[in-house]
Each structure stands twice: as structure tokens, then as C-alpha cells.
mmCIF file of C-alpha atoms in Angstrom:
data_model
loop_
_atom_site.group_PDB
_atom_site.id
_atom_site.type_symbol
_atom_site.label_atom_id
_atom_site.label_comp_id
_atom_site.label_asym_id
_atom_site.label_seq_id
_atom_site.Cartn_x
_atom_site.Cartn_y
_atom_site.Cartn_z
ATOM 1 C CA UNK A 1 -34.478 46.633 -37.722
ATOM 2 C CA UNK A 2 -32.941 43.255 -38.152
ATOM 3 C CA UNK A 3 -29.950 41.396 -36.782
ATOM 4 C CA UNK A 4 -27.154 41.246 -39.820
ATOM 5 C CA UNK A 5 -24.845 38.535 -39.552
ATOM 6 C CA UNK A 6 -21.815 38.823 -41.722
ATOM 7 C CA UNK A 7 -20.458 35.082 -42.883
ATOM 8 C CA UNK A 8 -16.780 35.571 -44.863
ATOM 9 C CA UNK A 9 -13.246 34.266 -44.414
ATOM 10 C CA UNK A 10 -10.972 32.009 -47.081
ATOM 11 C CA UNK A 11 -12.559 30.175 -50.172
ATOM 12 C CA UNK A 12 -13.668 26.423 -49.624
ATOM 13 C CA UNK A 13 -14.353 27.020 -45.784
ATOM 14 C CA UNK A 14 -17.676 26.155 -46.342
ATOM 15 C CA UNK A 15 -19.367 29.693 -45.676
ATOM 16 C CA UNK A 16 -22.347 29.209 -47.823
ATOM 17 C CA UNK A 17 -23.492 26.058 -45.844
ATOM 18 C CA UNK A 18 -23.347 27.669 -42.314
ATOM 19 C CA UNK A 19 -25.324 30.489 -43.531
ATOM 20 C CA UNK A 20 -28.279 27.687 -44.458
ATOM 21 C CA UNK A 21 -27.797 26.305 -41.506
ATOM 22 C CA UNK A 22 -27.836 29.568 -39.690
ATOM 23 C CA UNK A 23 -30.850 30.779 -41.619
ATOM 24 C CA UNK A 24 -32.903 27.299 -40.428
ATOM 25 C CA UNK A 25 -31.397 27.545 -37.069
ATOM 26 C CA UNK A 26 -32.930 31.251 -36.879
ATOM 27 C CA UNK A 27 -36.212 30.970 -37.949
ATOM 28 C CA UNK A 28 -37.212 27.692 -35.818
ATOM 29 C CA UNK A 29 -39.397 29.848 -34.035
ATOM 30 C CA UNK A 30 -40.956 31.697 -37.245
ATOM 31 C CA UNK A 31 -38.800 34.401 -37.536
ATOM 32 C CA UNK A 32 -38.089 35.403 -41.061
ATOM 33 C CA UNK A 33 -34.157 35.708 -42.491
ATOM 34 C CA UNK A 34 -32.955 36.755 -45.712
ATOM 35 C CA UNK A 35 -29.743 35.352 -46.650
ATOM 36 C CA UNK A 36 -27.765 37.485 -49.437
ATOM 37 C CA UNK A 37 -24.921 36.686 -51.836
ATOM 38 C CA UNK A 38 -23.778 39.087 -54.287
ATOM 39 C CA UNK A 39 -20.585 36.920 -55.224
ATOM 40 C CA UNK A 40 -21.324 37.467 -59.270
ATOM 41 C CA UNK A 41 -18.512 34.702 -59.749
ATOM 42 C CA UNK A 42 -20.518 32.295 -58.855
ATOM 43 C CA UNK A 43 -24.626 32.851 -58.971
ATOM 44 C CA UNK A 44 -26.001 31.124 -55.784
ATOM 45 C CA UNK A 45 -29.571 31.266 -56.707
ATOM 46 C CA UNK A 46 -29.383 28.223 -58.499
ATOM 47 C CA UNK A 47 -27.075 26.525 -56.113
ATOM 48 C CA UNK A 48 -29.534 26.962 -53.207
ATOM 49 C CA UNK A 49 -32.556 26.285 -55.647
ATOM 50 C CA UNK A 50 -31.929 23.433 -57.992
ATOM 51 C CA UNK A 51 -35.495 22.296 -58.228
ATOM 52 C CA UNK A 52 -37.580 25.278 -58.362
ATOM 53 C CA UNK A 53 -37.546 28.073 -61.646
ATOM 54 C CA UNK A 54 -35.854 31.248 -60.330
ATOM 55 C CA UNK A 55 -37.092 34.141 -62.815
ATOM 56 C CA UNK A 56 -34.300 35.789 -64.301
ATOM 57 C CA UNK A 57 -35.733 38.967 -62.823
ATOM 58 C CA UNK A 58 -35.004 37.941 -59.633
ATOM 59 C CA UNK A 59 -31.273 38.770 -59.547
ATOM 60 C CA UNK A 60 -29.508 40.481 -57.067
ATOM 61 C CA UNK A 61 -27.562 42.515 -60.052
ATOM 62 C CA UNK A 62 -30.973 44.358 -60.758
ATOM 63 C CA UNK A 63 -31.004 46.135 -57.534
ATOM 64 C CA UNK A 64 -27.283 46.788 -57.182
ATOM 65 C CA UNK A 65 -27.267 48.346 -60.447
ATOM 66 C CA UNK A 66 -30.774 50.278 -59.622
ATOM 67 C CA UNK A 67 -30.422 54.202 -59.702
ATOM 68 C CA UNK A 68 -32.008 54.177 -56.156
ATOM 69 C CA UNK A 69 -32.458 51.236 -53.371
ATOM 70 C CA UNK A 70 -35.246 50.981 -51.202
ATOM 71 C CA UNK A 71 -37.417 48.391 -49.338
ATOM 72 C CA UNK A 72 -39.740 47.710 -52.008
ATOM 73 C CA UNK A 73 -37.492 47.348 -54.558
ATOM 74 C CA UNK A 74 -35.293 44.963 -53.098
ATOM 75 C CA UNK A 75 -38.299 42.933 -51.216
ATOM 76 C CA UNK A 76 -39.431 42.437 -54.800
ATOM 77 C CA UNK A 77 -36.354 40.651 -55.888
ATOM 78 C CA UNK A 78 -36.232 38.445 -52.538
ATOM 79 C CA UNK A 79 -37.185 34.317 -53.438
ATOM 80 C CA UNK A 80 -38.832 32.795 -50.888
ATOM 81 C CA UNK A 81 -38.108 29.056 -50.462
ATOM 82 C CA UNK A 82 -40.851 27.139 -51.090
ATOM 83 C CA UNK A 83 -40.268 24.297 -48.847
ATOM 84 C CA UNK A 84 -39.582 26.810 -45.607
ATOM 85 C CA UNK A 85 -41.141 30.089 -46.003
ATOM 86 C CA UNK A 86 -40.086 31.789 -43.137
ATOM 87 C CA UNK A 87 -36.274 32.390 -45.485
ATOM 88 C CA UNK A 88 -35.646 34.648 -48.224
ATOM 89 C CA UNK A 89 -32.880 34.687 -50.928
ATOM 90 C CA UNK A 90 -30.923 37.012 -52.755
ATOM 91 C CA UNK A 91 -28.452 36.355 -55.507
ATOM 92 C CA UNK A 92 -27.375 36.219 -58.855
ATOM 93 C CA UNK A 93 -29.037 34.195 -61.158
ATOM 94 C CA UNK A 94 -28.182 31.105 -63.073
ATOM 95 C CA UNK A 95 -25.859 32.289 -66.247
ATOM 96 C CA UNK A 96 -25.115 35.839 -64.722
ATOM 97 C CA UNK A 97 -21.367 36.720 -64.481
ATOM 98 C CA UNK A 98 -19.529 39.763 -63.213
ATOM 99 C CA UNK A 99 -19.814 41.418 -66.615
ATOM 100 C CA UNK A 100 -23.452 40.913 -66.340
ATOM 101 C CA UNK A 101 -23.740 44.451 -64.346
ATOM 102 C CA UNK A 102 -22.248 47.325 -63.997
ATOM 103 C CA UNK A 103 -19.386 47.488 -61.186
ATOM 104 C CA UNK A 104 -20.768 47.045 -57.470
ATOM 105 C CA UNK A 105 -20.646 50.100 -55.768
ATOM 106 C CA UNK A 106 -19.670 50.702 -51.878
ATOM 107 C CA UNK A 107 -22.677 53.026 -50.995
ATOM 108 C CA UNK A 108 -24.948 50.625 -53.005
ATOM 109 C CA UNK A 109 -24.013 47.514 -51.140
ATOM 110 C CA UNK A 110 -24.546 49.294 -47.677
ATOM 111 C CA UNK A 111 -28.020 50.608 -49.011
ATOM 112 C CA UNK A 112 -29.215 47.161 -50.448
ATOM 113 C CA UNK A 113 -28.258 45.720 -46.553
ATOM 114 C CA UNK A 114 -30.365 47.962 -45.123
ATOM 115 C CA UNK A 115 -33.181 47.939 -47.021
ATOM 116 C CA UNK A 116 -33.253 44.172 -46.474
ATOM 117 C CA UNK A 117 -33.217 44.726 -43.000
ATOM 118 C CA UNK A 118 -36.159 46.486 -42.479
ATOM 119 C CA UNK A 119 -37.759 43.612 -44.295
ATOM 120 C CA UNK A 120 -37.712 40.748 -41.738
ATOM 121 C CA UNK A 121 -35.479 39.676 -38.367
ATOM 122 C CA UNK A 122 -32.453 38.520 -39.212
ATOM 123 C CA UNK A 123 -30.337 39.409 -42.562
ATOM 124 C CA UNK A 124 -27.799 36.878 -43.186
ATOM 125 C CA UNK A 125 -24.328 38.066 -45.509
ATOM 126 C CA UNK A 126 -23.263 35.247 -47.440
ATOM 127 C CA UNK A 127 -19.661 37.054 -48.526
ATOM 128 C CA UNK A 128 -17.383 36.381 -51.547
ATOM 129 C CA UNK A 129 -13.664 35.332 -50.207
ATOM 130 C CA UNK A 130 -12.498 38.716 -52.189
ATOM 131 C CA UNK A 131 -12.264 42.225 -51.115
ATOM 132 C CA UNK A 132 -12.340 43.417 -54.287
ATOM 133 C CA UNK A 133 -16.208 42.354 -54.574
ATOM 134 C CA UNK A 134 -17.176 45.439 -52.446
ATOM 135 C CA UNK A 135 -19.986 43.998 -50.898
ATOM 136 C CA UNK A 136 -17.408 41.938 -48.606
ATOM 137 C CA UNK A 137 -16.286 44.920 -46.947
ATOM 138 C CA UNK A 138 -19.404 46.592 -46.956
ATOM 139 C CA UNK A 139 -21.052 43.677 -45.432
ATOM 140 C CA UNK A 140 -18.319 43.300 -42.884
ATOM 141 C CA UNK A 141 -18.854 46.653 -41.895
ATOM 142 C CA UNK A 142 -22.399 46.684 -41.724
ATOM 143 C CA UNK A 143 -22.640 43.575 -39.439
ATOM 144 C CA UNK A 144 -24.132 43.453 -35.737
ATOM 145 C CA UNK A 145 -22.223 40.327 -35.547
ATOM 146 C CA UNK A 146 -19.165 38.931 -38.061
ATOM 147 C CA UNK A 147 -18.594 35.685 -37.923
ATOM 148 C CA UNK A 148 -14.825 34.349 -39.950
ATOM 149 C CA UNK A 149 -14.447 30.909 -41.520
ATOM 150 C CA UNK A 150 -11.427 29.429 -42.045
ATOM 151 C CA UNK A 151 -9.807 26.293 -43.653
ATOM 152 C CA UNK A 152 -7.572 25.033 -40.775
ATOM 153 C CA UNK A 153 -5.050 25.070 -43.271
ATOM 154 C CA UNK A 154 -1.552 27.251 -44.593
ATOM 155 C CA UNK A 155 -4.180 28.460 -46.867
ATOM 156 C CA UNK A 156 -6.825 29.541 -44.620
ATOM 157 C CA UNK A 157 -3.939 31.036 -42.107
ATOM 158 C CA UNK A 158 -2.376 33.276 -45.134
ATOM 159 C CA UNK A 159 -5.541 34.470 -46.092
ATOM 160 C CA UNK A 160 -6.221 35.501 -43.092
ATOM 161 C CA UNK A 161 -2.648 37.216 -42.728
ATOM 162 C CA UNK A 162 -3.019 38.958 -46.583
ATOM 163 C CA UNK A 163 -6.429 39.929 -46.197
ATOM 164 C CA UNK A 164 -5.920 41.677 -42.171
ATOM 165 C CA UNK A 165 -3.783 44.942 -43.180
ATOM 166 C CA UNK A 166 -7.417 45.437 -45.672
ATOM 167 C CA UNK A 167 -9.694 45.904 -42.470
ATOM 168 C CA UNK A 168 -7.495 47.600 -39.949
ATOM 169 C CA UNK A 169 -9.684 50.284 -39.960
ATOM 170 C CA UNK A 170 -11.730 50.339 -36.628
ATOM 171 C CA UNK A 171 -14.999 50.525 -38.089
ATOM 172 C CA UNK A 172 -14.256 47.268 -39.537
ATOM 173 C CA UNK A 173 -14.225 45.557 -35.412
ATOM 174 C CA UNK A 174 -11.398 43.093 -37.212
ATOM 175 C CA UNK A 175 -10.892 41.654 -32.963
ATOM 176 C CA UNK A 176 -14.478 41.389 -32.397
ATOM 177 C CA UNK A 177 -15.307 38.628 -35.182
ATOM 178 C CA UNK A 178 -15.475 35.151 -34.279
ATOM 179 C CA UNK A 179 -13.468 32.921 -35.740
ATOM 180 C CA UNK A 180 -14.211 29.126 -36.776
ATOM 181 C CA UNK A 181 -12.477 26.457 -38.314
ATOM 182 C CA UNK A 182 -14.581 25.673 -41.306
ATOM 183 C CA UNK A 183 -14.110 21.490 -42.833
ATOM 184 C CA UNK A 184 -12.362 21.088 -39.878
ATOM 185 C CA UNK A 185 -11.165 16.945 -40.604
ATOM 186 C CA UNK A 186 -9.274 14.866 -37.867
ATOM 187 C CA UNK A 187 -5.802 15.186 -39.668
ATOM 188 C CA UNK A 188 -5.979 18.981 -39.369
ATOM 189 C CA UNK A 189 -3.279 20.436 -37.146
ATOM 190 C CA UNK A 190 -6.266 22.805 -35.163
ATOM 191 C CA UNK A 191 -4.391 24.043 -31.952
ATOM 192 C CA UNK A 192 -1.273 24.823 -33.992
ATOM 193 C CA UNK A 193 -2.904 26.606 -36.633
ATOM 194 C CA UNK A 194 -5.324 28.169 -33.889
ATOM 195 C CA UNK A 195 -1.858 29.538 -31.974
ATOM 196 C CA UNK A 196 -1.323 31.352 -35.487
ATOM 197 C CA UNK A 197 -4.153 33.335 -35.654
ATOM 198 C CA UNK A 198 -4.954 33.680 -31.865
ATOM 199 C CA UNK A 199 -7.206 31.151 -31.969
ATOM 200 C CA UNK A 200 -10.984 29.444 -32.674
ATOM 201 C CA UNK A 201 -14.031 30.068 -31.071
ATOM 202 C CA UNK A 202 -15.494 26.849 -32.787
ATOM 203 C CA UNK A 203 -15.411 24.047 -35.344
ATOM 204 C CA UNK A 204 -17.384 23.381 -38.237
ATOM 205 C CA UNK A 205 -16.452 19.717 -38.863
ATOM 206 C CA UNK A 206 -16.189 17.965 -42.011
ATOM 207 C CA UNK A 207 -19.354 15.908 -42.449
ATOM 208 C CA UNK A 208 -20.313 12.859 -45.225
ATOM 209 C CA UNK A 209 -23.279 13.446 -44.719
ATOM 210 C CA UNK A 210 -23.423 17.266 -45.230
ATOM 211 C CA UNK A 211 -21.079 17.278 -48.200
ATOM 212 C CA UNK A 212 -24.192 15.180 -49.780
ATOM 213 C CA UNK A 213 -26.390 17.793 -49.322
ATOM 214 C CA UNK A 214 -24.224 20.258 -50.831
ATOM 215 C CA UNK A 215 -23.604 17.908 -54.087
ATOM 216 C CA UNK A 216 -27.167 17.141 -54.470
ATOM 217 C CA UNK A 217 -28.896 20.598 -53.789
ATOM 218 C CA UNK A 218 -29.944 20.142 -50.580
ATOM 219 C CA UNK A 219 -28.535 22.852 -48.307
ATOM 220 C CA UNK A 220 -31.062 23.865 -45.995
ATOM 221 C CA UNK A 221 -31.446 20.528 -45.461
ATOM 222 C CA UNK A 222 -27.735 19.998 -43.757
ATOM 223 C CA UNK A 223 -28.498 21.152 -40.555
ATOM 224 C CA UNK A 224 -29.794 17.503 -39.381
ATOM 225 C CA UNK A 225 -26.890 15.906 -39.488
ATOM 226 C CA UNK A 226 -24.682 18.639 -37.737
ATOM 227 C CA UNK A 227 -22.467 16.676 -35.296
ATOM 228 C CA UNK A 228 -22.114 18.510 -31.791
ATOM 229 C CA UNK A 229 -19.461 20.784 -32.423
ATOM 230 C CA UNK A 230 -20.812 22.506 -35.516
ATOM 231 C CA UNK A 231 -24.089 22.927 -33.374
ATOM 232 C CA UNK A 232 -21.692 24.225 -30.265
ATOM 233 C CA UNK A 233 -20.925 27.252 -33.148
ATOM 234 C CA UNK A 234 -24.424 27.543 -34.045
ATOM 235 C CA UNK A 235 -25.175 28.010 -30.701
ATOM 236 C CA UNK A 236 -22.323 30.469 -30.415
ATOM 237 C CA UNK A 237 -23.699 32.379 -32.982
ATOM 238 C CA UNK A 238 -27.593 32.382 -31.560
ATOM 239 C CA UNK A 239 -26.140 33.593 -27.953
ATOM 240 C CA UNK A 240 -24.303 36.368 -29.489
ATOM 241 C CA UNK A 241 -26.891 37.584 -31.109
ATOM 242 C CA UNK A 242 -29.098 37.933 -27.288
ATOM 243 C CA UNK A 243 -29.005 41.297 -26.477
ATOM 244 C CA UNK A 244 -28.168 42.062 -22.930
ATOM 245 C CA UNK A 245 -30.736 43.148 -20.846
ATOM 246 C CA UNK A 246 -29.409 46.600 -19.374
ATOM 247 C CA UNK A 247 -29.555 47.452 -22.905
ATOM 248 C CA UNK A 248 -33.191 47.844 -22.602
ATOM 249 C CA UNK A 249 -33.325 50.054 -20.225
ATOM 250 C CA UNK A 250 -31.549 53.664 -20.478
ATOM 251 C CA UNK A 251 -29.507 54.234 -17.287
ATOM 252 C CA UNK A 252 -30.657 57.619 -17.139
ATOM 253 C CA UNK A 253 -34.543 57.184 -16.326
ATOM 254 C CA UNK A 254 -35.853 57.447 -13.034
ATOM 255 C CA UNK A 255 -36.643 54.028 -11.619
ATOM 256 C CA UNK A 256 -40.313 54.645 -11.562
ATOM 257 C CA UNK A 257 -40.395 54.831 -15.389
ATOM 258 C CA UNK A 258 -38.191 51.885 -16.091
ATOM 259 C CA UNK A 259 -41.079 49.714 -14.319
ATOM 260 C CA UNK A 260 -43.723 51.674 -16.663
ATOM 261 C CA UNK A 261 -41.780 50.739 -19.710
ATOM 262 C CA UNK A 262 -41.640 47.314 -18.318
ATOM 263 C CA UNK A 263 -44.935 46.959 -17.824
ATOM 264 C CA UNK A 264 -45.948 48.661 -21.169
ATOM 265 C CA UNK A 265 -43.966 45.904 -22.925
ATOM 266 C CA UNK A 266 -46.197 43.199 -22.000
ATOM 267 C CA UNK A 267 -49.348 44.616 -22.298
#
């Protein structure tokens, strides 16, 4: 099974971007990712692929509508990325809006996640900024790790604030997501709007450079000219994902077998 990453927080943080750069950052060593978006507001398949011909049977919509999900199914509507194979993508397709398909459905959204990860190593959840688009809380929930965006802004801060009472529920892990300050500029008050939330584990800095890539449809191209803070989160992000070693090894077998397994590993 894979490692899902949940991306959300408040619109304009720049959550698309650090999922491309997460998804390169991944797969350095030939891993594969999938990153998904089912935000129907705005189809992403397009965004990420400006210069290659998406097939309109590619969308995301076809296998949230689907009577059933499985791996097949949605490993058929996965678009590689030509110029770096090792990640996958899953949206909506150019002209598609949210009357396009039927309403998303909770169980349907948690189904879809899985199936994707079975498919590859990582699965990366590209969220919209509304919980009304179930797949934000179903992604949230689903997630080995959740990672929050935020302008460092009074707009990032009340979203955060209206949006909190929505995931008190404990399988949600609402204290357990890290939090970073996404377009995070020099004139941005960060410790004082930090103190308001409890504050960041990380910046995402504004870049010229990156905002570029964004405007001209080059996304998964950004991740050169990350400054060292945005690659401080990235790294962040990579270390939480290590799992601990004890982990490996239940605490209930005899020490004789825990070398076995060991060794077994490696052969």
C-alpha cells in the first residue's frame, strides 16, 4: 500500500504547486506517485498538462461517478506525464464543471483513494479549499500524513478558524497536520499570525521564479528554483513520511525470530 499525503488549507496558498513539487521530490529515486484533484471547479488536467492532448476519457468524474471503484478502473484513467514517467495524474478535464457529474459521494472518494494506492508508492491529495467538495474531508481522513497550507494572512487565519469546528472529529487527527505558510512574502506578519494558530512548521516562500512556472505551464518544473526554506518543508514532509524502525518489528516475537525476519528481508 502507498503513502497518501493529504495537501489542503485556504484558497491561493499555493497547494497545487507543493504537491508537484512533492510528487518530483518523491520519485527522485524512481518511485512512482499519483497526484489527484477532484476540485470540479477548476479541472487541473489541463493546468498541469498544457502541451500534451488529455483524452476527454481521462477524467477523474468517470470513476467517481462509476457504479463500482476498483484498481483497474481507476489505473485506466491515471495520465502519465510524459516528460517524467515515474508520476501519474488524476483530474477533471479541460471544459468539465461540477454539473458535469453526478454529486461526489463520501464512500466513493475514500474508495477511489484506495484503489490508487495499491497502484504505486506514494498517492498525493491535491484538495479543493471547500468542505463541501467531499473529497476534502475524505482525503483528510484518509491521509498517513496531512499536510495544511496557509496564506499568512487574516484570510488564511479565518479559514482556518471557520473551517476547524468541521474536523473536530478525532478521526480527522486536526493536531497532527502540519502546518505551513504557503506565498509566504517578506511583508507578511509570520510570527504574529503563527501565535494565532499555534504556529508553522515551515514556509513556502513566494518565488519569481516559481510563479513563472505556474503562468506558463510548467509546474513540475518549479522545484529548481525552491529557495531553502521551501526545501526545509519538503524535507519536513520526506522525514515524516520515514517510518520508524520498531515499527518493523512486532514487540511480541521472540528475539530469535526478529533476526530471521531480518535476515529474510535482505535476501
Amino acid at each position: 500500500m502507498a503513502k497518501i499525503i493529504t495537501v489542503w488549507g485556504s484558497p491561493g496558498s499555493g497547494k497545487s504547486m507543493f504537491c508537484c513539487m512533492l510528487a518530483k521530490a518523491l520519485t527522485r529515486d524512481k518511485r512512482k506517485a499519483i497526484i489527484v484533484n477532484a476540485d470540479n471547479s477548476v479541472p487541473m488536467l489541463p493546468v498541469w498538462l498544457p502541451e500534451q492532448l488529455v483524452p476527454a476519457n481521462a477524467s477523474i468524474g468517470q470513476v467517481l461517478s462509476s457504479v463500482e471503484i476498483d484498481t483497474a478502473l481507476t489505473a485506466s484513467h491515471v495520465t502519465v506525464l510524459k516528460a517524467y514517467p515515474f508520476i501519474g495524474l488524476m483530474g477533471y478535464c479541460a471544459g468539465e464543471n461540477p454539473l458535469s457529474y453526478p454529486e461526489i459521494k463520501y464512500d466513493m472518494a475514500v474508495g477511489l483513494i484506495m484503489a490508487a494506492s495499491k497502484l504505486v508508492d506514494f498517492v498525493i491529495l491535491d484538495c479543493s479549499s471547500t468542505m463541501t467538495n467531499v473529497f476534502t474531508p475524505a482525503a483528510i481522513e484518509s491521509g498517513d500524513l496531512v499536510v495544511r497550507i496557509l496564506t499568512p494572512d487574516l484570510k488564511g487565519i479565518h479559514y482556518l478558524k471557520a473551517h476547524q469546528p468541521l474536523l473536530a472529529d478525532s478521526r480527522f487527527r486536526y493536531d497532527r497536520h502540519m502546518t505551513f505558510a504557503g506565498l509566504a512574502r517578506p511583508f507578511h506578519a509570520i510570527d504574529e499570525m503563527g501565535h494565532l494558530i499555534g504556529g508553522f512548521d515551515g514556509l513556502l516562500p513566494y518565488g519569481k521564479e516559481i510563479d513563472r512556472c505556474a503562468t506558463e505551464g510548467g509546474m513540475f518544473q518549479a522545484i529548481s528554483y525552491c529557495n531553502q526554506k521551501y526545501t526545509a518543508s519538503l524535507n519536513k514532509v520526506l522525514e515524516g513520511l520515514e517510518p520508524e524502525k520498531e515499527e518493523n518489528q512486532p514487540e511480541d516475537m521472540p528475539e530469535h525470530r526478529q533476526e530471521e525476519c531480518a535476515d529474510e528481508q535482505f535476501k
